[in-house]
Short mmCIF file of C-alpha atoms and ligand atoms in Angstrom, two decimals:
data_model
loop_
_atom_site.label_atom_id
_atom_site.label_comp_id
_atom_site.label_asym_id
_atom_site.label_seq_id
_atom_site.Cartn_x
_atom_site.Cartn_y
_atom_site.Cartn_z
CA MET A 1001 -10.89 -6.60 -15.26
CA THR A 1002 -9.42 -7.25 -18.25
CA THR A 1003 -6.32 -9.16 -18.54
CA PRO A 1004 -3.48 -8.18 -20.80
CA ASP A 1005 -2.27 -10.62 -23.32
CA VAL A 1006 0.65 -8.56 -23.60
CA ALA A 1007 2.57 -10.75 -26.47
CA ALA A 1008 -0.26 -9.21 -28.76
CA GLY A 1009 -0.88 -6.28 -26.41
CA GLN A 1010 -4.74 -6.73 -26.73
CA PRO A 1011 -7.35 -6.80 -23.56
CA GLN A 1012 -8.64 -10.01 -23.23
CA PRO A 1013 -11.89 -10.72 -21.59
CA PRO A 1014 -12.24 -11.35 -17.71
CA GLY A 1015 -10.38 -14.08 -16.58
CA ALA A 1016 -12.95 -16.69 -15.14
CA THR A 1017 -13.40 -16.51 -11.11
CA ARG A 1018 -12.01 -19.04 -8.89
CA GLY A 1019 -12.84 -20.51 -5.51
CA PHE A 1020 -10.55 -18.89 -2.82
CA THR A 1021 -8.60 -21.11 -0.49
CA PRO A 1022 -5.10 -19.85 0.77
CA GLU A 1023 -3.66 -23.47 -0.79
CA ALA A 1024 -5.03 -22.36 -4.40
CA ALA A 1025 -3.15 -18.88 -3.53
CA ARG A 1026 0.25 -20.65 -2.29
CA ARG A 1027 0.39 -22.79 -5.39
CA ASP A 1028 0.78 -19.77 -7.40
CA VAL A 1029 3.42 -18.63 -5.75
CA PRO A 1030 6.39 -20.24 -6.32
CA VAL A 1031 9.05 -18.59 -3.86
CA LEU A 1032 6.47 -19.92 -0.88
CA HIS A 1033 7.76 -23.21 -2.04
CA ARG A 1034 11.67 -22.64 -1.06
CA THR A 1035 13.44 -23.36 2.24
CA VAL A 1036 15.33 -20.60 4.58
CA ASN A 1037 17.89 -21.92 6.74
CA GLY A 1038 16.78 -25.36 6.21
CA ARG A 1039 13.36 -25.10 7.01
CA PRO A 1040 10.01 -24.20 4.58
CA LEU A 1041 9.79 -20.57 4.26
CA VAL A 1042 7.25 -18.81 6.36
CA TRP A 1043 6.65 -15.40 4.94
CA LEU A 1044 5.25 -13.00 7.27
CA ASP A 1045 6.74 -9.84 5.90
CA ASN A 1046 3.90 -9.00 3.60
CA GLY A 1047 3.81 -5.24 5.04
CA ALA A 1048 6.72 -4.65 3.42
CA THR A 1049 6.36 -6.68 0.62
CA THR A 1050 4.39 -9.24 -1.07
CA GLN A 1051 5.37 -12.16 -2.62
CA LYS A 1052 4.42 -12.60 -6.58
CA PRO A 1053 2.45 -15.34 -8.18
CA ARG A 1054 3.59 -16.91 -11.37
CA GLN A 1055 1.01 -15.08 -13.51
CA VAL A 1056 2.78 -11.60 -12.50
CA ILE A 1057 6.32 -13.22 -13.09
CA GLU A 1058 4.99 -14.57 -16.54
CA ALA A 1059 3.63 -11.16 -17.56
CA LEU A 1060 6.77 -9.90 -16.93
CA THR A 1061 8.32 -12.48 -19.19
CA ALA A 1062 5.79 -12.32 -21.75
CA PHE A 1063 6.40 -8.41 -21.90
CA TYR A 1064 10.21 -8.39 -22.44
CA ALA A 1065 10.36 -11.69 -24.69
CA ALA A 1066 7.71 -10.54 -27.21
CA ALA A 1067 6.22 -7.10 -26.55
CA ASN A 1068 8.70 -4.91 -25.34
CA SER A 1069 8.20 -1.26 -26.66
CA ASN A 1070 8.15 2.61 -25.26
CA ILE A 1071 4.51 3.90 -25.82
CA HIS A 1072 2.45 6.90 -26.51
CA ARG A 1073 4.87 7.19 -29.24
CA GLY A 1074 6.32 5.60 -32.50
CA ALA A 1075 3.78 4.49 -35.43
CA HIS A 1076 4.39 1.00 -35.36
CA THR A 1077 2.78 -1.70 -34.46
CA MET A 1078 4.64 -2.66 -30.98
CA ALA A 1079 4.26 1.24 -29.74
CA ARG A 1080 0.88 0.67 -30.52
CA GLU A 1081 0.19 -2.91 -28.58
CA ALA A 1082 2.61 -1.88 -25.38
CA THR A 1083 0.12 1.96 -25.17
CA GLN A 1084 -2.82 -0.93 -25.39
CA MET A 1085 -1.89 -2.75 -22.71
CA TYR A 1086 -0.66 0.56 -20.54
CA GLU A 1087 -4.12 2.10 -20.95
CA ALA A 1088 -5.83 -0.92 -20.43
CA GLY A 1089 -4.12 -1.55 -17.17
CA ARG A 1090 -5.08 2.24 -16.62
CA ALA A 1091 -8.49 1.21 -17.14
CA ALA A 1092 -7.87 -2.01 -14.65
CA VAL A 1093 -6.53 0.29 -11.85
CA ALA A 1094 -9.80 2.47 -12.02
CA GLU A 1095 -12.22 -0.33 -11.90
CA PHE A 1096 -10.39 -2.16 -9.27
CA LEU A 1097 -10.69 1.40 -7.03
CA GLY A 1098 -14.16 2.01 -8.06
CA ALA A 1099 -12.68 5.64 -9.64
CA PRO A 1100 -15.03 6.94 -12.08
CA ALA A 1101 -12.97 7.34 -15.12
CA PRO A 1102 -9.24 5.78 -16.10
CA GLU A 1103 -8.45 9.18 -16.51
CA SER A 1104 -8.46 9.79 -12.87
CA ILE A 1105 -5.59 7.37 -12.15
CA VAL A 1106 -1.95 8.15 -12.33
CA PHE A 1107 0.54 5.88 -12.68
CA THR A 1108 3.57 6.49 -9.97
CA ARG A 1109 6.58 4.59 -8.71
CA GLY A 1110 4.56 3.66 -5.62
CA THR A 1111 2.48 5.49 -2.53
CA THR A 1112 5.19 7.31 -1.58
CA GLU A 1113 5.44 9.00 -5.41
CA ALA A 1114 1.89 9.43 -5.33
CA ILE A 1115 1.69 11.43 -2.00
CA ASN A 1116 4.80 13.55 -3.00
CA LEU A 1117 2.91 14.22 -6.20
CA VAL A 1118 -0.09 15.39 -4.17
CA ALA A 1119 2.00 17.30 -1.98
CA GLN A 1120 4.24 19.17 -4.39
CA SER A 1121 1.48 19.65 -7.11
CA TRP A 1122 -1.86 20.41 -5.18
CA GLY A 1123 -0.06 21.05 -1.66
CA ARG A 1124 1.98 23.80 -3.18
CA ALA A 1125 -0.96 25.72 -4.78
CA ASN A 1126 -3.31 25.47 -2.31
CA LEU A 1127 -1.71 25.61 1.14
CA GLY A 1128 -0.64 28.69 2.60
CA PRO A 1129 -0.16 30.73 5.73
CA GLY A 1130 -3.13 29.66 8.30
CA ASP A 1131 -3.57 26.43 6.83
CA ASP A 1132 -3.52 23.11 8.67
CA VAL A 1133 -3.05 19.83 7.23
CA LEU A 1134 -4.36 17.14 9.60
CA VAL A 1135 -2.13 13.85 10.07
CA PRO A 1136 -3.14 10.79 12.20
CA VAL A 1137 -0.20 9.79 14.54
CA LEU A 1138 -0.10 6.08 12.92
CA GLU A 1139 0.99 7.31 9.66
CA HIS A 1140 3.81 6.24 7.54
CA HIS A 1141 6.50 8.40 7.30
CA ALA A 1142 5.78 8.50 3.68
CA ASN A 1143 2.40 10.32 4.86
CA ILE A 1144 4.07 12.69 7.44
CA VAL A 1145 7.29 13.99 5.80
CA PRO A 1146 5.99 15.28 2.35
CA TRP A 1147 3.02 17.22 4.40
CA GLN A 1148 6.21 18.72 6.44
CA ARG A 1149 8.16 19.82 3.80
CA ILE A 1150 5.39 21.36 1.78
CA ALA A 1151 3.91 22.92 5.05
CA LYS A 1152 7.14 24.48 6.31
CA GLU A 1153 7.68 25.65 2.25
CA THR A 1154 4.19 27.46 2.19
CA ARG A 1155 3.99 28.38 6.13
CA ALA A 1156 0.94 25.65 6.65
CA ARG A 1157 0.78 23.69 9.61
CA VAL A 1158 1.13 19.95 10.20
CA VAL A 1159 -1.51 19.28 12.89
CA PRO A 1160 -0.90 15.57 14.60
CA VAL A 1161 -4.26 13.97 15.39
CA PRO A 1162 -3.91 11.77 18.71
CA LEU A 1163 -4.23 8.24 18.93
CA ARG A 1164 -6.46 6.22 21.86
CA PRO A 1165 -4.27 3.86 23.82
CA ASP A 1166 -5.57 1.26 21.88
CA GLY A 1167 -4.06 2.87 18.63
CA SER A 1168 -7.15 3.51 16.93
CA VAL A 1169 -7.34 7.43 15.88
CA ASP A 1170 -9.11 9.45 18.54
CA GLN A 1171 -12.21 10.40 16.51
CA ASP A 1172 -13.43 12.83 19.35
CA ALA A 1173 -9.79 14.56 19.26
CA TYR A 1174 -10.22 14.54 15.41
CA ALA A 1175 -13.44 16.13 15.12
CA ASP A 1176 -12.22 18.93 17.76
CA LEU A 1177 -9.06 19.67 15.65
CA LEU A 1178 -11.32 20.14 12.34
CA SER A 1179 -11.92 23.90 11.48
CA ALA A 1180 -12.37 26.18 8.98
CA ARG A 1181 -8.52 26.32 8.90
CA THR A 1182 -8.45 22.64 7.68
CA ARG A 1183 -7.30 22.30 4.18
CA LEU A 1184 -6.48 18.91 3.93
CA VAL A 1185 -6.92 15.31 5.89
CA VAL A 1186 -4.63 12.60 5.52
CA VAL A 1187 -5.10 9.21 6.60
CA SER A 1188 -3.88 5.54 6.26
CA HIS A 1189 -6.94 3.11 5.31
CA ALA A 1190 -4.96 0.76 7.44
CA SER A 1191 -1.74 1.09 9.24
CA ASN A 1192 1.31 -0.49 8.28
CA VAL A 1193 2.56 -1.07 12.17
CA LEU A 1194 -0.46 -0.99 14.48
CA GLY A 1195 -3.12 -2.87 11.56
CA THR A 1196 -5.75 -0.12 12.94
CA VAL A 1197 -8.25 0.47 10.10
CA PRO A 1198 -9.62 4.08 10.65
CA PRO A 1199 -13.15 4.94 9.78
CA VAL A 1200 -12.33 6.69 7.01
CA ARG A 1201 -15.66 7.11 5.34
CA GLU A 1202 -17.06 8.79 8.32
CA MET A 1203 -13.42 10.82 8.26
CA THR A 1204 -13.82 11.89 5.02
CA ALA A 1205 -17.50 12.95 5.40
CA LEU A 1206 -16.53 15.20 8.36
CA ALA A 1207 -13.26 17.04 6.92
CA HIS A 1208 -15.60 17.66 3.79
CA ARG A 1209 -18.43 19.65 5.85
CA TYR A 1210 -15.21 21.56 6.37
CA ARG A 1211 -14.48 22.14 2.86
CA ALA A 1212 -11.15 20.14 3.40
CA LYS A 1213 -9.62 17.65 1.11
CA VAL A 1214 -9.03 13.87 2.28
CA LEU A 1215 -5.91 11.77 0.77
CA VAL A 1216 -5.89 8.23 1.82
CA ASP A 1217 -3.16 6.12 1.92
CA GLY A 1218 -4.07 2.62 1.01
CA ALA A 1219 -0.80 0.83 0.59
CA GLN A 1220 -1.62 -1.68 3.38
CA ALA A 1221 -5.31 -1.77 2.24
CA VAL A 1222 -5.89 -2.42 -1.19
CA ALA A 1223 -4.44 -6.30 -1.02
CA HIS A 1224 -6.65 -7.05 2.08
CA PHE A 1225 -10.43 -5.66 1.24
CA PRO A 1226 -12.36 -4.02 -1.74
CA VAL A 1227 -11.93 -0.34 -1.68
CA ASP A 1228 -14.41 2.18 -3.56
CA VAL A 1229 -13.02 5.38 -3.42
CA THR A 1230 -16.38 6.57 -5.24
CA ASP A 1231 -18.19 5.31 -2.16
CA LEU A 1232 -15.51 6.88 0.44
CA ASP A 1233 -15.76 9.85 -1.50
CA ALA A 1234 -11.59 10.27 -1.20
CA ASP A 1235 -10.42 12.92 -3.11
CA PHE A 1236 -7.01 11.41 -3.35
CA TYR A 1237 -5.84 7.62 -2.78
CA THR A 1238 -2.86 5.91 -3.42
CA PHE A 1239 -1.31 2.41 -3.26
CA SER A 1240 2.05 0.50 -4.28
CA GLY A 1241 1.97 -2.51 -6.73
CA HIS A 1242 4.60 -4.19 -4.91
CA LYS A 1243 2.25 -4.41 -1.51
CA ILE A 1244 -0.52 -6.13 -3.90
CA TYR A 1245 1.53 -9.00 -5.76
CA ALA A 1246 2.79 -7.17 -8.47
CA PRO A 1247 6.25 -5.78 -9.38
CA THR A 1248 7.90 -3.17 -7.42
CA GLY A 1249 8.49 0.58 -8.65
CA ILE A 1250 4.62 0.71 -10.15
CA GLY A 1251 1.79 2.42 -8.16
CA ALA A 1252 -0.93 4.55 -8.54
CA LEU A 1253 -2.77 8.16 -7.66
CA TYR A 1254 -6.45 8.24 -7.78
CA ALA A 1255 -7.67 11.92 -7.75
CA ARG A 1256 -11.29 13.33 -7.77
CA PRO A 1257 -11.11 14.21 -11.63
CA GLU A 1258 -12.40 17.77 -11.12
CA ILE A 1259 -9.27 18.23 -8.66
CA LEU A 1260 -6.87 16.56 -11.25
CA GLN A 1261 -7.81 18.94 -13.73
CA THR A 1262 -6.83 21.73 -11.86
CA MET A 1263 -3.38 20.37 -10.77
CA ALA A 1264 -0.31 21.71 -12.36
CA PRO A 1265 2.36 19.37 -13.41
CA TRP A 1266 4.93 18.13 -10.86
CA GLN A 1267 8.09 16.65 -12.66
CA SER A 1268 8.58 17.96 -16.28
CA GLY A 1269 9.60 16.19 -19.37
CA GLY A 1270 8.92 14.38 -22.44
CA ASN A 1271 4.99 12.10 -22.25
CA MET A 1272 3.66 15.32 -20.35
CA ILE A 1273 3.38 17.84 -22.91
CA GLU A 1274 1.19 18.82 -26.03
CA SER A 1275 3.75 20.93 -27.66
CA VAL A 1276 6.90 22.32 -26.53
CA SER A 1277 8.37 25.70 -27.80
CA PHE A 1278 11.35 28.63 -26.51
CA ASP A 1279 7.71 30.62 -26.55
CA ARG A 1280 5.31 28.45 -25.02
CA THR A 1281 5.10 25.29 -23.57
CA THR A 1282 1.63 23.53 -23.10
CA TYR A 1283 1.04 20.22 -21.38
CA ALA A 1284 -1.01 16.97 -22.34
CA PRO A 1285 -4.15 16.63 -20.86
CA VAL A 1286 -4.74 14.75 -17.53
CA PRO A 1287 -3.32 12.07 -16.46
CA HIS A 1288 -0.55 12.16 -19.01
CA ARG A 1289 0.33 15.54 -17.77
CA PHE A 1290 1.67 13.61 -14.48
CA GLU A 1291 3.62 11.13 -15.98
CA ALA A 1292 6.80 12.90 -17.56
CA GLY A 1293 9.49 10.52 -18.93
CA THR A 1294 9.05 6.89 -19.76
CA GLY A 1295 7.08 5.02 -17.10
CA HIS A 1296 7.63 1.21 -15.68
CA ILE A 1297 5.53 -0.33 -18.84
CA SER A 1298 6.52 -3.73 -17.99
CA GLY A 1299 5.32 -2.96 -14.35
CA VAL A 1300 1.71 -1.97 -15.49
CA ALA A 1301 1.95 -5.66 -17.34
CA GLY A 1302 2.81 -7.01 -14.00
CA LEU A 1303 -0.04 -4.82 -11.86
CA LEU A 1304 -2.52 -5.59 -14.32
CA ALA A 1305 -1.81 -9.46 -13.95
CA ALA A 1306 -1.44 -9.13 -10.10
CA LEU A 1307 -4.91 -7.30 -10.17
CA ASN A 1308 -6.60 -9.89 -12.29
CA TRP A 1309 -5.10 -12.83 -10.24
CA LEU A 1310 -6.60 -11.13 -6.75
CA THR A 1311 -9.61 -9.94 -8.28
CA ALA A 1312 -10.52 -13.53 -9.92
CA PHE A 1313 -10.91 -15.03 -6.33
CA ASP A 1314 -13.68 -14.04 -4.23
CA ARG A 1315 -12.64 -10.56 -2.48
CA ALA A 1316 -14.74 -11.08 0.03
CA ALA A 1317 -14.11 -14.69 0.78
CA VAL A 1318 -10.32 -13.36 0.90
CA ALA A 1319 -11.11 -10.53 3.50
CA ASP A 1320 -13.00 -13.01 6.04
CA TYR A 1321 -10.31 -15.66 5.84
CA GLU A 1322 -7.63 -12.92 6.13
CA THR A 1323 -9.70 -11.88 9.55
CA SER A 1324 -9.93 -15.04 10.98
CA LEU A 1325 -6.60 -15.96 10.49
CA THR A 1326 -5.66 -12.77 11.97
CA ALA A 1327 -8.18 -13.63 14.89
CA TYR A 1328 -6.35 -16.76 15.07
CA ALA A 1329 -3.13 -15.34 15.37
CA GLN A 1330 -3.92 -12.84 17.82
CA GLN A 1331 -5.05 -15.74 20.13
CA ALA A 1332 -2.32 -17.61 19.52
CA LEU A 1333 0.26 -15.13 20.25
CA ALA A 1334 -1.25 -14.56 23.36
CA GLN A 1335 0.16 -17.99 24.50
CA VAL A 1336 3.38 -16.29 24.59
CA PRO A 1337 4.44 -15.14 28.13
CA GLY A 1338 5.02 -11.27 28.32
CA LEU A 1339 4.60 -10.62 24.33
CA GLU A 1340 2.43 -7.03 23.97
CA LEU A 1341 0.69 -6.92 20.64
CA LEU A 1342 0.11 -3.31 19.42
CA GLY A 1343 -2.82 -1.79 18.16
CA PRO A 1344 -6.94 -2.22 18.32
CA VAL A 1345 -8.30 -5.38 18.72
CA ALA A 1346 -10.86 -5.37 15.83
CA GLU A 1347 -11.35 -3.06 13.11
CA ARG A 1348 -7.63 -4.01 11.85
CA ILE A 1349 -5.87 -6.01 9.27
CA GLY A 1350 -3.53 -8.52 10.04
CA VAL A 1351 0.04 -6.64 11.09
CA LEU A 1352 0.89 -8.02 14.29
CA THR A 1353 3.59 -5.91 15.68
CA PHE A 1354 4.69 -6.93 18.97
CA THR A 1355 7.42 -6.92 21.61
CA LEU A 1356 8.85 -9.59 23.62
CA PRO A 1357 10.37 -8.54 27.15
CA GLY A 1358 13.96 -9.07 27.61
CA ARG A 1359 14.43 -9.33 23.57
CA ALA A 1360 15.41 -6.77 21.19
CA PRO A 1361 13.00 -6.83 18.13
CA ALA A 1362 16.44 -7.42 15.82
CA GLU A 1363 17.08 -10.28 18.13
CA ILE A 1364 13.52 -11.84 17.72
CA ALA A 1365 13.64 -11.42 13.81
CA ASP A 1366 17.27 -13.05 13.71
CA ARG A 1367 15.74 -15.66 15.82
CA LEU A 1368 12.85 -16.29 14.04
CA ASP A 1369 14.79 -15.88 10.54
CA GLY A 1370 17.16 -18.97 11.88
CA ASP A 1371 13.86 -20.77 11.74
CA GLY A 1372 12.93 -20.10 8.37
CA ILE A 1373 10.42 -17.33 9.14
CA ALA A 1374 10.57 -13.96 7.97
CA VAL A 1375 9.45 -10.90 10.05
CA ARG A 1376 10.60 -7.46 10.07
CA ALA A 1377 11.70 -5.25 13.25
CA GLY A 1378 12.75 -1.43 13.36
CA HIS A 1379 10.53 1.36 13.30
CA HIS A 1380 8.34 0.56 10.35
CA CYS A 1381 8.79 3.99 8.92
CA ALA A 1382 6.00 4.99 11.36
CA GLN A 1383 8.38 6.10 14.48
CA PRO A 1384 5.34 8.41 15.95
CA ALA A 1385 3.14 5.17 16.16
CA LEU A 1386 5.37 3.52 18.08
CA ALA A 1387 6.28 6.54 20.19
CA HIS A 1388 2.86 6.68 21.22
CA TYR A 1389 3.52 3.29 22.93
CA GLY A 1390 7.01 4.32 24.32
CA LEU A 1391 9.06 2.55 21.88
CA ASP A 1392 11.45 2.92 19.18
CA ALA A 1393 11.36 -0.53 17.87
CA ALA A 1394 8.96 -3.63 17.34
CA ALA A 1395 8.94 -6.72 15.72
CA ARG A 1396 6.16 -7.18 12.95
CA ALA A 1397 4.52 -10.32 11.58
CA SER A 1398 2.42 -9.53 8.53
CA LEU A 1399 0.12 -11.74 6.77
CA ALA A 1400 -1.64 -12.04 3.59
CA LEU A 1401 -4.01 -14.44 1.96
CA TYR A 1402 -1.64 -17.26 0.90
CA ASN A 1403 -0.72 -17.58 5.08
CA THR A 1404 -2.08 -20.42 6.83
CA ARG A 1405 -2.64 -21.47 10.29
CA GLU A 1406 0.09 -23.83 10.23
CA GLU A 1407 2.46 -20.89 9.61
CA VAL A 1408 1.14 -18.66 12.49
CA ASP A 1409 1.73 -22.01 14.78
CA ARG A 1410 5.14 -22.18 13.70
CA LEU A 1411 5.81 -18.44 14.25
CA VAL A 1412 4.32 -19.03 18.00
CA ALA A 1413 6.25 -22.37 18.48
CA SER A 1414 9.47 -20.05 17.90
CA LEU A 1415 8.34 -17.27 19.92
CA LEU A 1416 7.68 -19.65 22.99
CA GLN A 1417 10.90 -21.55 22.27
CA LEU A 1418 12.80 -18.23 22.55
CA ALA A 1419 10.40 -16.66 25.17
CA VAL A 1420 11.00 -19.65 27.50
CA THR A 1421 14.39 -20.87 26.88
CA GLY A 1422 16.06 -17.96 25.35
CA CYS A 1423 16.68 -19.73 21.89
CA ALA A 1424 14.70 -20.41 19.10
CA HIS A 1425 14.77 -23.61 17.47
CA ARG A 1426 18.16 -23.02 15.18
CA PRO A 1427 20.47 -25.86 15.92
CA ALA A 1428 23.52 -24.80 18.15
CA SER A 1429 26.57 -24.02 16.35
CA PRO A 1430 29.89 -25.90 17.28
CA ALA A 1431 31.28 -22.70 18.40
CA SER A 1432 28.45 -21.91 20.87
N1 PMP B 2516 2.31 3.92 3.50
C1 PMP B 2516 2.17 3.08 4.07
C2 PMP B 2516 1.01 2.73 4.94
C3 PMP B 2516 2.76 1.82 3.85
O1 PMP B 2516 2.89 0.82 4.53
C4 PMP B 2516 4.02 2.17 3.08
C5 PMP B 2516 5.09 0.99 2.81
N2 PMP B 2516 5.50 0.59 3.69
C6 PMP B 2516 4.26 3.32 2.27
C7 PMP B 2516 3.40 4.25 2.41
C8 PMP B 2516 5.17 3.37 1.32
O2 PMP B 2516 5.00 2.80 0.43
P1 PMP B 2516 6.31 2.89 -1.14
O3 PMP B 2516 7.47 2.34 -0.51
O4 PMP B 2516 6.00 1.56 -2.00
O5 PMP B 2516 6.44 3.96 -1.82
#
């Protein structure tokens, strides 16, 4: 993984590796050291967005302080430097995902835009009447709605793949639903509401037997365990920078090079053309053909710094730590009377979505916030997954590499207080 020297626009040699401890990670992340409502912050909303290490913040500052320029045009030094940094970012994403070449990576605003790109470009050209798109019930709305829209236009069908009672994807039902009609299977590499990690490699191999393509939504996966798109044999893979310690507004699509070559542009304008005339316009080669307009250049500097920060740690050690923290949290939460945890026990990430009898999820989040603990409440953009449990909302604590057992203990102490006495630790206000 290369590190950008954004000021000089030059990639640097790979950074030194660091031994992983959650404390080492925490020390790098300034916001984790603030207080909220008078208590030290416990950030358990990592599924929504992760906090940023100073290395990422500094990369953004350095870009704007010393290196800001548009890219791919302008014959001056800073344009060349910014272009080099941007393309180094592309190469770093390719390496991070195990992709065969930087040209197989398209920068997008995030997962949502990447999926819409595939739906609008590949889907429009390849779906038609009688075709099926298989979509597991646990998908995020970003991996349901774009398929519903393009299916409606092309008269294809979106076919839900059911879940087992524990929130895993029903593999027997999946095998039964696959057929010669299946053109595409989409699946999350990790669910943002149930934590489920489906057997994506096996699902992909099965889909390929029917000559179907497979899109994997990696939004909740990439921060938690190493990903190799070549090993998965995925045709498309998407992720969002902000869920992997990078800024918002930047993300990436990996597409198998042979497929990307066949895809028509989606958005059009500057940057994506080779030549324009009123008689004939030709398009730039991939991946630039899919990057119309000025991209999030500083976002790429931040993404590069984030990937470099994360991969400097031993990824296997990070994954092991998160797995043991998740198991610890599952056991600790089981002490809270009546608390129901959704999702499978194993084969999961540290997304802990739960309900408490007699407590609305919004109330739980509000009470925890009073104790400085940030969790999310609502439908988590995965209404069909919650409906599988007969719910329309739930509370969710989601873990990251910088969370600790002490933080889980604080969550559980507050929930116990709420479950037992009906209020959390928040000091009573004079009016109450
Ligand atoms: N897919 C999954 C599994 C997600 O968790 C999210 C974000 N919650 C998305 C897609 C959409 O990501 P973004 O909003 O960054 O485009």
